[in-house]
mmCIF file of N, CA and C in Angstrom:
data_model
loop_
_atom_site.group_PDB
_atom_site.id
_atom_site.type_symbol
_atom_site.label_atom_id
_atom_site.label_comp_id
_atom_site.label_asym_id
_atom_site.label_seq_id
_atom_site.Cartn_x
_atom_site.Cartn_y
_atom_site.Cartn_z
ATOM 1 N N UNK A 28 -5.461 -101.555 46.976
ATOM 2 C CA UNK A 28 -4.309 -101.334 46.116
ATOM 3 C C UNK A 28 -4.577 -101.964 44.765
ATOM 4 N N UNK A 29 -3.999 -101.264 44.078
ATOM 5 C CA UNK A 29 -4.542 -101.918 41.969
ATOM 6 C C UNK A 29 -3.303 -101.726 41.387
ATOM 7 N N UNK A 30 -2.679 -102.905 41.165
ATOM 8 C CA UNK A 30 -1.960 -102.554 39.791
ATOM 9 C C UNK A 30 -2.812 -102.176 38.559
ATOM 10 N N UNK A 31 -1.983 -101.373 38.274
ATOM 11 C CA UNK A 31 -2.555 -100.888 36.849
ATOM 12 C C UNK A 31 -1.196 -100.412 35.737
ATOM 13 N N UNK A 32 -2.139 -101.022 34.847
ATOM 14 C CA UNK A 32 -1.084 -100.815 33.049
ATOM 15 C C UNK A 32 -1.034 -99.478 33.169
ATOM 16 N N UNK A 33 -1.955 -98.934 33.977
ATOM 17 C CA UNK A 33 -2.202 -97.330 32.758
ATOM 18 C C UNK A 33 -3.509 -97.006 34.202
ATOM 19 N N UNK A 34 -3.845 -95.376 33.685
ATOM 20 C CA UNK A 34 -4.898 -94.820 35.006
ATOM 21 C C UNK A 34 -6.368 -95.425 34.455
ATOM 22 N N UNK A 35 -6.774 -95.397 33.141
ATOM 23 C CA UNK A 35 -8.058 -96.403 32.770
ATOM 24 C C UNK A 35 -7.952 -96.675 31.324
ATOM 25 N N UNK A 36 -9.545 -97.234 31.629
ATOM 26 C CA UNK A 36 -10.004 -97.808 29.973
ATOM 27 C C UNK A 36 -10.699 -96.717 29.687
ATOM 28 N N UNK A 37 -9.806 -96.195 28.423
ATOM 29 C CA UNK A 37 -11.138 -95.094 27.595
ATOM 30 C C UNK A 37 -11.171 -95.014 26.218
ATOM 31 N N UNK A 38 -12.430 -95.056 26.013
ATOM 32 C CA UNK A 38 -12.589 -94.415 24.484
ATOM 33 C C UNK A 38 -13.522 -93.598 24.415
ATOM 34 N N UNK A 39 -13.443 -92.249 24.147
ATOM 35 C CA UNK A 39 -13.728 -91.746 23.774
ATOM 36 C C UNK A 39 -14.347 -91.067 22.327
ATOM 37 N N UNK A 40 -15.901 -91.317 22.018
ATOM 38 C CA UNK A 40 -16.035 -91.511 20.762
ATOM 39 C C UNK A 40 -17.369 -90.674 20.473
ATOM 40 N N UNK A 41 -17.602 -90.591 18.945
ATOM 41 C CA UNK A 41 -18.284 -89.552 18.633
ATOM 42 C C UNK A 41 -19.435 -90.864 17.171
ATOM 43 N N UNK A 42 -20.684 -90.873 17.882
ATOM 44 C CA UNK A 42 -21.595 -91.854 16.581
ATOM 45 C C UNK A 42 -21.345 -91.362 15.628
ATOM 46 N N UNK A 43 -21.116 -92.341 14.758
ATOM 47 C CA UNK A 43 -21.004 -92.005 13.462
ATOM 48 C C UNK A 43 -19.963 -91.546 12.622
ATOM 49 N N UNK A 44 -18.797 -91.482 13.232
ATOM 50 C CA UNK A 44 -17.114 -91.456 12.965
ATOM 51 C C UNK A 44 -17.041 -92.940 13.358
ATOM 52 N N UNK A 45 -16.507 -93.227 11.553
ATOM 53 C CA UNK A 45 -16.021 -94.252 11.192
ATOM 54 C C UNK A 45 -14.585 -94.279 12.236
ATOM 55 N N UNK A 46 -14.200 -93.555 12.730
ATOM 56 C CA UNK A 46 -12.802 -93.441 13.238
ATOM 57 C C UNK A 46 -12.826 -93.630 14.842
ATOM 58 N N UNK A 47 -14.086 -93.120 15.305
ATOM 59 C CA UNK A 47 -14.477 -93.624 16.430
ATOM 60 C C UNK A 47 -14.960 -94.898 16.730
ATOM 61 N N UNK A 48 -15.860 -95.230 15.864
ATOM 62 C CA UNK A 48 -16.080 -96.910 16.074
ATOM 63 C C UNK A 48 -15.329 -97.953 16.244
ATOM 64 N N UNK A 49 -14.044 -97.492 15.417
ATOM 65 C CA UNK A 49 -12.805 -98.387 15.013
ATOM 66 C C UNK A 49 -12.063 -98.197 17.143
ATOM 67 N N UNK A 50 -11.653 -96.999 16.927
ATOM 68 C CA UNK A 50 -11.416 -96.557 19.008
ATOM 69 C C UNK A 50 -11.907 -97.534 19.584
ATOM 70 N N UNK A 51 -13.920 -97.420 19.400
ATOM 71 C CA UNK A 51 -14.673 -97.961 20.391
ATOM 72 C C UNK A 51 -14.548 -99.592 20.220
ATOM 73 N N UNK A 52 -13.894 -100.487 19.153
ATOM 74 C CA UNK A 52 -13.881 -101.608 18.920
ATOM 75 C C UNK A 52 -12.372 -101.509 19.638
ATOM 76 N N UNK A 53 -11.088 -100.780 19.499
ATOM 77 C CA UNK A 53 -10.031 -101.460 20.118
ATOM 78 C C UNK A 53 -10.577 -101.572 22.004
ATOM 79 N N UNK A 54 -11.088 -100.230 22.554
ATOM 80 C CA UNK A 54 -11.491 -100.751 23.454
ATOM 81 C C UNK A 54 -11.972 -102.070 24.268
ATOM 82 N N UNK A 55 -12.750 -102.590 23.157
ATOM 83 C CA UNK A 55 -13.300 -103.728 23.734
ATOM 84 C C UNK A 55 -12.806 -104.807 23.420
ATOM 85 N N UNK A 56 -11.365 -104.734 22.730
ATOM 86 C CA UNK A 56 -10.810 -105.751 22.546
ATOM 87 C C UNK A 56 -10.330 -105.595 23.791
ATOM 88 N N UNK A 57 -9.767 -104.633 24.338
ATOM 89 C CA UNK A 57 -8.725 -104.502 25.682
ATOM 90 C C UNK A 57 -9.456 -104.600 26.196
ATOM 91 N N UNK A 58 -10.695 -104.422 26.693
ATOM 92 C CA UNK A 58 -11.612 -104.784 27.621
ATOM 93 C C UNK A 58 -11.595 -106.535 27.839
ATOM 94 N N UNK A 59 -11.940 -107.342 26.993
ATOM 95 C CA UNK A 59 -11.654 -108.731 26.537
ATOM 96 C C UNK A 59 -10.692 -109.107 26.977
ATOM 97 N N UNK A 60 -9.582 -108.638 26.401
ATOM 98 C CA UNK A 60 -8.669 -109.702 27.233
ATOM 99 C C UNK A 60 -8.179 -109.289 28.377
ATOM 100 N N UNK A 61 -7.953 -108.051 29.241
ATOM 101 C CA UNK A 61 -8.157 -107.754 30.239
ATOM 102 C C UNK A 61 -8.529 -108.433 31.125
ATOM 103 N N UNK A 62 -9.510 -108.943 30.648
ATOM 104 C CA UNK A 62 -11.192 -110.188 31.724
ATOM 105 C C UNK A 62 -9.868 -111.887 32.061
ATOM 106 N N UNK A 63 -9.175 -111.629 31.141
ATOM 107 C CA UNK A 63 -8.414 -112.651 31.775
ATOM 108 C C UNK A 63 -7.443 -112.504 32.911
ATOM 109 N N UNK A 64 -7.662 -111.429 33.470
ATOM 110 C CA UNK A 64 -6.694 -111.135 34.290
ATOM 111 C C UNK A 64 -7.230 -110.948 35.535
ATOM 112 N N UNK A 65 -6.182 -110.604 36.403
ATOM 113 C CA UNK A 65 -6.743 -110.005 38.136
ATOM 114 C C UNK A 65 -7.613 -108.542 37.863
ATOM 115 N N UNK A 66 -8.916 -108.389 38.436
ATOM 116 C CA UNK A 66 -9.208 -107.492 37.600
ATOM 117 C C UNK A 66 -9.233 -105.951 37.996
ATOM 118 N N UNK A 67 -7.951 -106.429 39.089
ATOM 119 C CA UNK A 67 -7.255 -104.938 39.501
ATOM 120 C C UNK A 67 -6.418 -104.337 38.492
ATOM 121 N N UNK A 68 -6.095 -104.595 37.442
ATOM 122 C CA UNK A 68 -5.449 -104.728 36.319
ATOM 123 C C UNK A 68 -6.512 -103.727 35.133
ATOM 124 N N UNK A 69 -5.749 -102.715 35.176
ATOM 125 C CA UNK A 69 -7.118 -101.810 33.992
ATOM 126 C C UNK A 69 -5.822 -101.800 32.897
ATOM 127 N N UNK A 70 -6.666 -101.253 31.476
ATOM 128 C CA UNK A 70 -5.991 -100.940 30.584
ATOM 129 C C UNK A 70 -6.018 -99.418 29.579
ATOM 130 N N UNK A 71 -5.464 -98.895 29.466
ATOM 131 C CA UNK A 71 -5.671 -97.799 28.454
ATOM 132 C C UNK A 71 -5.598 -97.686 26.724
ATOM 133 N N UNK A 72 -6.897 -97.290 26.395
ATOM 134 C CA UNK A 72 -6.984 -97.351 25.278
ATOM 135 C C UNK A 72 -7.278 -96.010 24.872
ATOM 136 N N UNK A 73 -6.591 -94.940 23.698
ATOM 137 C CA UNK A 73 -6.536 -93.921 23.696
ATOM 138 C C UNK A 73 -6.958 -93.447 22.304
ATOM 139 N N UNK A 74 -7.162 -92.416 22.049
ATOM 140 C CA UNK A 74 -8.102 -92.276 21.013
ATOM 141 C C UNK A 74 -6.846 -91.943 20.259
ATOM 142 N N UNK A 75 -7.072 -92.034 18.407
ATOM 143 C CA UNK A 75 -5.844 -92.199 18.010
ATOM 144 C C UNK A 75 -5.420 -90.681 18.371
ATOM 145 N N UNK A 76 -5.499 -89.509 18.007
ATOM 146 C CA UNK A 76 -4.724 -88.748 18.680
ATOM 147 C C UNK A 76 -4.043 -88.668 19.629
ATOM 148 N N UNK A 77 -4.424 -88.983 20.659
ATOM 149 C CA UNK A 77 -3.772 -89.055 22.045
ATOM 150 C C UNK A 77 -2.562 -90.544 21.701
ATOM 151 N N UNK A 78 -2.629 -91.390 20.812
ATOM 152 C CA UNK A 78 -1.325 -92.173 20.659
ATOM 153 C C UNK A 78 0.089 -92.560 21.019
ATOM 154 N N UNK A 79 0.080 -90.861 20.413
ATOM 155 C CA UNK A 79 1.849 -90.582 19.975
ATOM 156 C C UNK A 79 2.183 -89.950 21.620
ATOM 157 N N UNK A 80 1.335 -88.930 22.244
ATOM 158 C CA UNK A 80 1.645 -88.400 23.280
ATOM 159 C C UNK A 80 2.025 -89.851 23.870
ATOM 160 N N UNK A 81 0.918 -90.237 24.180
ATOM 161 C CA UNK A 81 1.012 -91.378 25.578
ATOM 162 C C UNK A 81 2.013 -92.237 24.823
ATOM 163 N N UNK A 82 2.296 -92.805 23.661
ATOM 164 C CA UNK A 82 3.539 -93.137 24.186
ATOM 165 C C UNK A 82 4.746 -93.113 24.051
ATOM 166 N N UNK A 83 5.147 -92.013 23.797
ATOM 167 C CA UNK A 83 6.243 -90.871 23.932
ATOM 168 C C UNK A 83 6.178 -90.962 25.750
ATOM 169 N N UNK A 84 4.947 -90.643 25.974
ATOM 170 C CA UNK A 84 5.214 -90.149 27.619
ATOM 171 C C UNK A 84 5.711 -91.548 28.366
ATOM 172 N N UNK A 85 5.517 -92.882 27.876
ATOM 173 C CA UNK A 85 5.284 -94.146 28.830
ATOM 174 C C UNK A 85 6.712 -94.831 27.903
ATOM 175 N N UNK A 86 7.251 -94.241 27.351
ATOM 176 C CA UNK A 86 8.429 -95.093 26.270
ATOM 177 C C UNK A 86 8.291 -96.179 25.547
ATOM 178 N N UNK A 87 7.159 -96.294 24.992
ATOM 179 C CA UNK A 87 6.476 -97.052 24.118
ATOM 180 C C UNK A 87 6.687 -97.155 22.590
ATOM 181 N N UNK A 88 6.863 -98.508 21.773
ATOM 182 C CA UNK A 88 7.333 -98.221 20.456
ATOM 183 C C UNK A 88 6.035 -99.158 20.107
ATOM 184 N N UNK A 89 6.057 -98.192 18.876
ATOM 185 C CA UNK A 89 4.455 -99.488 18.027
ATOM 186 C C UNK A 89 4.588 -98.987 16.697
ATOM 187 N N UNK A 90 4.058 -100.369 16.164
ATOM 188 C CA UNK A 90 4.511 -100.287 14.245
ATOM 189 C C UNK A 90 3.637 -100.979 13.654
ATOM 190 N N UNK A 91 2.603 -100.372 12.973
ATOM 191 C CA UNK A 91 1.639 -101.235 12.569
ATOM 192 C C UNK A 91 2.433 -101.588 11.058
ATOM 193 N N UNK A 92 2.512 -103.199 11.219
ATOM 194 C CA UNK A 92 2.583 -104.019 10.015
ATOM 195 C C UNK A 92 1.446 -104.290 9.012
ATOM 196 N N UNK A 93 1.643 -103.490 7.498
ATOM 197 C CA UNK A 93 0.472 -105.050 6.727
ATOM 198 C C UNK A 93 1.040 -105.428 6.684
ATOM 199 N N UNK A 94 -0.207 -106.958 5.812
ATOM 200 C CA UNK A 94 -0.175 -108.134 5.743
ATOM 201 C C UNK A 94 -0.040 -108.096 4.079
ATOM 202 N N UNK A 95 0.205 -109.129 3.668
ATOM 203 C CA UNK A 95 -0.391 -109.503 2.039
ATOM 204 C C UNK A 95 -2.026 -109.643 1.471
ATOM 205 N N UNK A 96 -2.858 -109.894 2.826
ATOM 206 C CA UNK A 96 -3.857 -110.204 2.658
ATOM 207 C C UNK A 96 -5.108 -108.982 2.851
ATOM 208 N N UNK A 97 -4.056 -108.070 3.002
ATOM 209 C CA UNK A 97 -5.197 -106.696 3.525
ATOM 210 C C UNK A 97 -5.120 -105.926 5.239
ATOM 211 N N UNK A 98 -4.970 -107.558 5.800
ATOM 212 C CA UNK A 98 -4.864 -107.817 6.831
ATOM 213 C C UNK A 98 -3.881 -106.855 7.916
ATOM 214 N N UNK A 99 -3.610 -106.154 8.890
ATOM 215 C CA UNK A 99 -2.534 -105.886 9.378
ATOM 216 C C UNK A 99 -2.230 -106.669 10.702
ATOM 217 N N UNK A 100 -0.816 -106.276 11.579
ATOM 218 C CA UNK A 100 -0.599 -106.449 13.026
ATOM 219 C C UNK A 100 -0.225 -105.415 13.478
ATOM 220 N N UNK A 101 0.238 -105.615 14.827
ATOM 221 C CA UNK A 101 0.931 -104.565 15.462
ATOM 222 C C UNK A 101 2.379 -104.663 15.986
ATOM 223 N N UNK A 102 2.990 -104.459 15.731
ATOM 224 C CA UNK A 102 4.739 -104.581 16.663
ATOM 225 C C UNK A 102 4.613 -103.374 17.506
ATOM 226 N N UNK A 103 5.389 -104.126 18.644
ATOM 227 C CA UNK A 103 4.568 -102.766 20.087
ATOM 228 C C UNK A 103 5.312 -103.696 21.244
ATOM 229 N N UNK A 104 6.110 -102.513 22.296
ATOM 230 C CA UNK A 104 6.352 -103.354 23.171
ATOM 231 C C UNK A 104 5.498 -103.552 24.004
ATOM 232 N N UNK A 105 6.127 -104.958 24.764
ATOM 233 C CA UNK A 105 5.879 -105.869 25.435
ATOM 234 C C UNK A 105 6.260 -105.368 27.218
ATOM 235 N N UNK A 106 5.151 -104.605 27.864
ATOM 236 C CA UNK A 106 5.903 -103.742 29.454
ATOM 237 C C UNK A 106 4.588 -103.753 29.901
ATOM 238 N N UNK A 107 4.992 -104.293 31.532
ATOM 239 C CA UNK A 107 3.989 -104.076 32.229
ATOM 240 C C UNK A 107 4.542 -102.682 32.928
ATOM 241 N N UNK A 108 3.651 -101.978 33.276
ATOM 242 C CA UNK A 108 3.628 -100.985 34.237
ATOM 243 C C UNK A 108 3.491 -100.682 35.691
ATOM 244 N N UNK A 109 4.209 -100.674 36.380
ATOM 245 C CA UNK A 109 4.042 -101.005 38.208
ATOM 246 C C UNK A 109 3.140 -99.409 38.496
ATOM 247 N N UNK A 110 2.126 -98.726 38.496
ATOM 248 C CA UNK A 110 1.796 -97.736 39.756
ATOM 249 C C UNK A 110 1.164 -97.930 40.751
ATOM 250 N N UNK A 111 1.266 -97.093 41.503
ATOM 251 C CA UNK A 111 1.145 -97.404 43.197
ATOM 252 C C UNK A 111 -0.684 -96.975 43.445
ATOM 253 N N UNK A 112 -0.736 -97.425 44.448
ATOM 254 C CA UNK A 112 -2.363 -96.939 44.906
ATOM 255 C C UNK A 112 -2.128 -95.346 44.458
ATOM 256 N N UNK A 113 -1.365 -94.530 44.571
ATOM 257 C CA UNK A 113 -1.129 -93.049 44.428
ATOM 258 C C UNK A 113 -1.227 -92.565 42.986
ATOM 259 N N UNK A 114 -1.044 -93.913 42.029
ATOM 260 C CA UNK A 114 -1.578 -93.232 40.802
ATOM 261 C C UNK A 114 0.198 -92.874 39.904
ATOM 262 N N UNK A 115 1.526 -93.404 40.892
ATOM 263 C CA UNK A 115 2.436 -92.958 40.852
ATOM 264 C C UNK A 115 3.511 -93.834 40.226
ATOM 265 N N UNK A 116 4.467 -93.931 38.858
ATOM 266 C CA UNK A 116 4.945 -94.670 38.116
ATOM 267 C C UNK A 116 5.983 -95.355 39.149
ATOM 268 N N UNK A 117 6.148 -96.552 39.331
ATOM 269 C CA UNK A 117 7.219 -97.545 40.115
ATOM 270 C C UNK A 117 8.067 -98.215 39.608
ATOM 271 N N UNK A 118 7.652 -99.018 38.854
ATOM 272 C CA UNK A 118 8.542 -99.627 38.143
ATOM 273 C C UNK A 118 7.987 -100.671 36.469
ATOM 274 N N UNK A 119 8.996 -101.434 35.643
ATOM 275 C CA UNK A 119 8.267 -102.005 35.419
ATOM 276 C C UNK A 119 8.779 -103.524 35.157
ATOM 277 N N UNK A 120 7.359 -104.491 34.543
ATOM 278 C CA UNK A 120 7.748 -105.560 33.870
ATOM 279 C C UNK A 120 8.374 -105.824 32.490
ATOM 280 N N UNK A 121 9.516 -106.365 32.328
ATOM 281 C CA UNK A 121 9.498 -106.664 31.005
ATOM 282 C C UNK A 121 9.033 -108.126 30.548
ATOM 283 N N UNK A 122 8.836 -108.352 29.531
ATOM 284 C CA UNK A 122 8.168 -109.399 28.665
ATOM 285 C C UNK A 122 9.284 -110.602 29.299
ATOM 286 N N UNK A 123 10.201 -110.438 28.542
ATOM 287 C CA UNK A 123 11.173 -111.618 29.019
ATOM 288 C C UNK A 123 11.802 -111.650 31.005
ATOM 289 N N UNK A 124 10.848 -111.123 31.579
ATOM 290 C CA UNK A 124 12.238 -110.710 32.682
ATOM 291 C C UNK A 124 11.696 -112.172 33.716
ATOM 292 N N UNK A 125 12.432 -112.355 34.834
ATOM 293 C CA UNK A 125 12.602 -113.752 35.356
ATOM 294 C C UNK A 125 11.101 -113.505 36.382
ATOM 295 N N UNK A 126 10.981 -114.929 36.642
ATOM 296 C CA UNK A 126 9.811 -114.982 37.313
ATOM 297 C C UNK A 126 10.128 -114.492 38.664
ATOM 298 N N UNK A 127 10.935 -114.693 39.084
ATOM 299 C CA UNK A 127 11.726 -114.006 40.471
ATOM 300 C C UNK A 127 11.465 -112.799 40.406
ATOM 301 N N UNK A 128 12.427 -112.133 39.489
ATOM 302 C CA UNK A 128 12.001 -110.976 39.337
ATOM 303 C C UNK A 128 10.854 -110.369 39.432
ATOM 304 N N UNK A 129 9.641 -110.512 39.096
ATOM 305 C CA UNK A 129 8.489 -109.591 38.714
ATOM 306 C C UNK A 129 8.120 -109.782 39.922
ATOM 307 N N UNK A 130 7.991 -111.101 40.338
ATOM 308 C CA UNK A 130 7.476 -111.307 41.370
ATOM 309 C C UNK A 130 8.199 -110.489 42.777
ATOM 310 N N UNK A 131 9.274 -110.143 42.659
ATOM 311 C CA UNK A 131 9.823 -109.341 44.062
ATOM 312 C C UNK A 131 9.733 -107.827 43.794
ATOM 313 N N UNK A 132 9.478 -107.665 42.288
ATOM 314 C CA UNK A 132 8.442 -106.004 42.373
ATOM 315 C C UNK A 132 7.320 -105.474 42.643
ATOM 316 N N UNK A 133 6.407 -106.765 42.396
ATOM 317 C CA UNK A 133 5.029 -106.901 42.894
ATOM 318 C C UNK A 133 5.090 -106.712 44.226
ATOM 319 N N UNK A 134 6.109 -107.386 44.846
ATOM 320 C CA UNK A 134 6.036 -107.755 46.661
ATOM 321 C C UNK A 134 6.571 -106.199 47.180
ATOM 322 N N UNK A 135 7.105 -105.323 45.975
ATOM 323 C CA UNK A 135 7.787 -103.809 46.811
ATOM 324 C C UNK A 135 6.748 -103.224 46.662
ATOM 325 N N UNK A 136 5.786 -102.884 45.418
ATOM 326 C CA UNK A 136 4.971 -102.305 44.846
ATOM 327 C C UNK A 136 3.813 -102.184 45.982
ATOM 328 N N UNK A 137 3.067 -103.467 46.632
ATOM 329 C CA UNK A 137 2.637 -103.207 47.842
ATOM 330 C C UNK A 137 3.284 -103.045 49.179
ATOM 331 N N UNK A 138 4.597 -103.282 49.257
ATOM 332 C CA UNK A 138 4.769 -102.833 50.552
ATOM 333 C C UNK A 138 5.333 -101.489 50.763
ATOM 334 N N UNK A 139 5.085 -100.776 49.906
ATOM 335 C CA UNK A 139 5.779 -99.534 50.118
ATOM 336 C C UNK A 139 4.933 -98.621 50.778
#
């Protein structure tokens, strides 16, 4: 059984598109910190086209901020994603939600 954010890690990229490299670098940021985790735990990284679909489809908001310095961030929620060994949406985490909580979705998530 795997929790998972998302079905995988992908980037999809083409040498030599400046636009792909940039893809193939967020990848491996999510790859990175990922590694801190259980590593039943995958992440999806989507090429910028595919963006807006996925997250439209997953109810996802993201806002890339600049900076003064050139620099940007990201504003983007904060949701874990519950699917089942089946690949099948369950439920989810929120950022703030109680430790009780997550923890007795985790405990449905496999016993179902």
């Amino acid at each position: 059984a795997a929790l998972r954010a998302a079905q995988a890690v992908s980037a999809a990229a083409m040498a030599g598109d400046a636009q792909s490299r940039a893809s193939m670098a967020m990848a491996m940021n999510v790859k990175d910190y990922l590694s801190n985790f259980d590593p039943r735990i995958e992440g999806l990284t989507p090429t910028p086209e595919q963006l807006p679909q996925i997250a439209k489809a997953f109810h996802v908001y993201y806002e890339r901020v600049n900076a003064s310095d050139g620099e940007y961030t990201m504003n983007h929620t904060a949701t874990i994603y519950l699917i089942n060994r089946d690949g099948h949406f369950k439920s989810t985490i929120a950022y703030d939600e109680s430790k009780e909580s997550r923890i007795q979705k985790i405990k449905n998530l496999f016993t179902e």
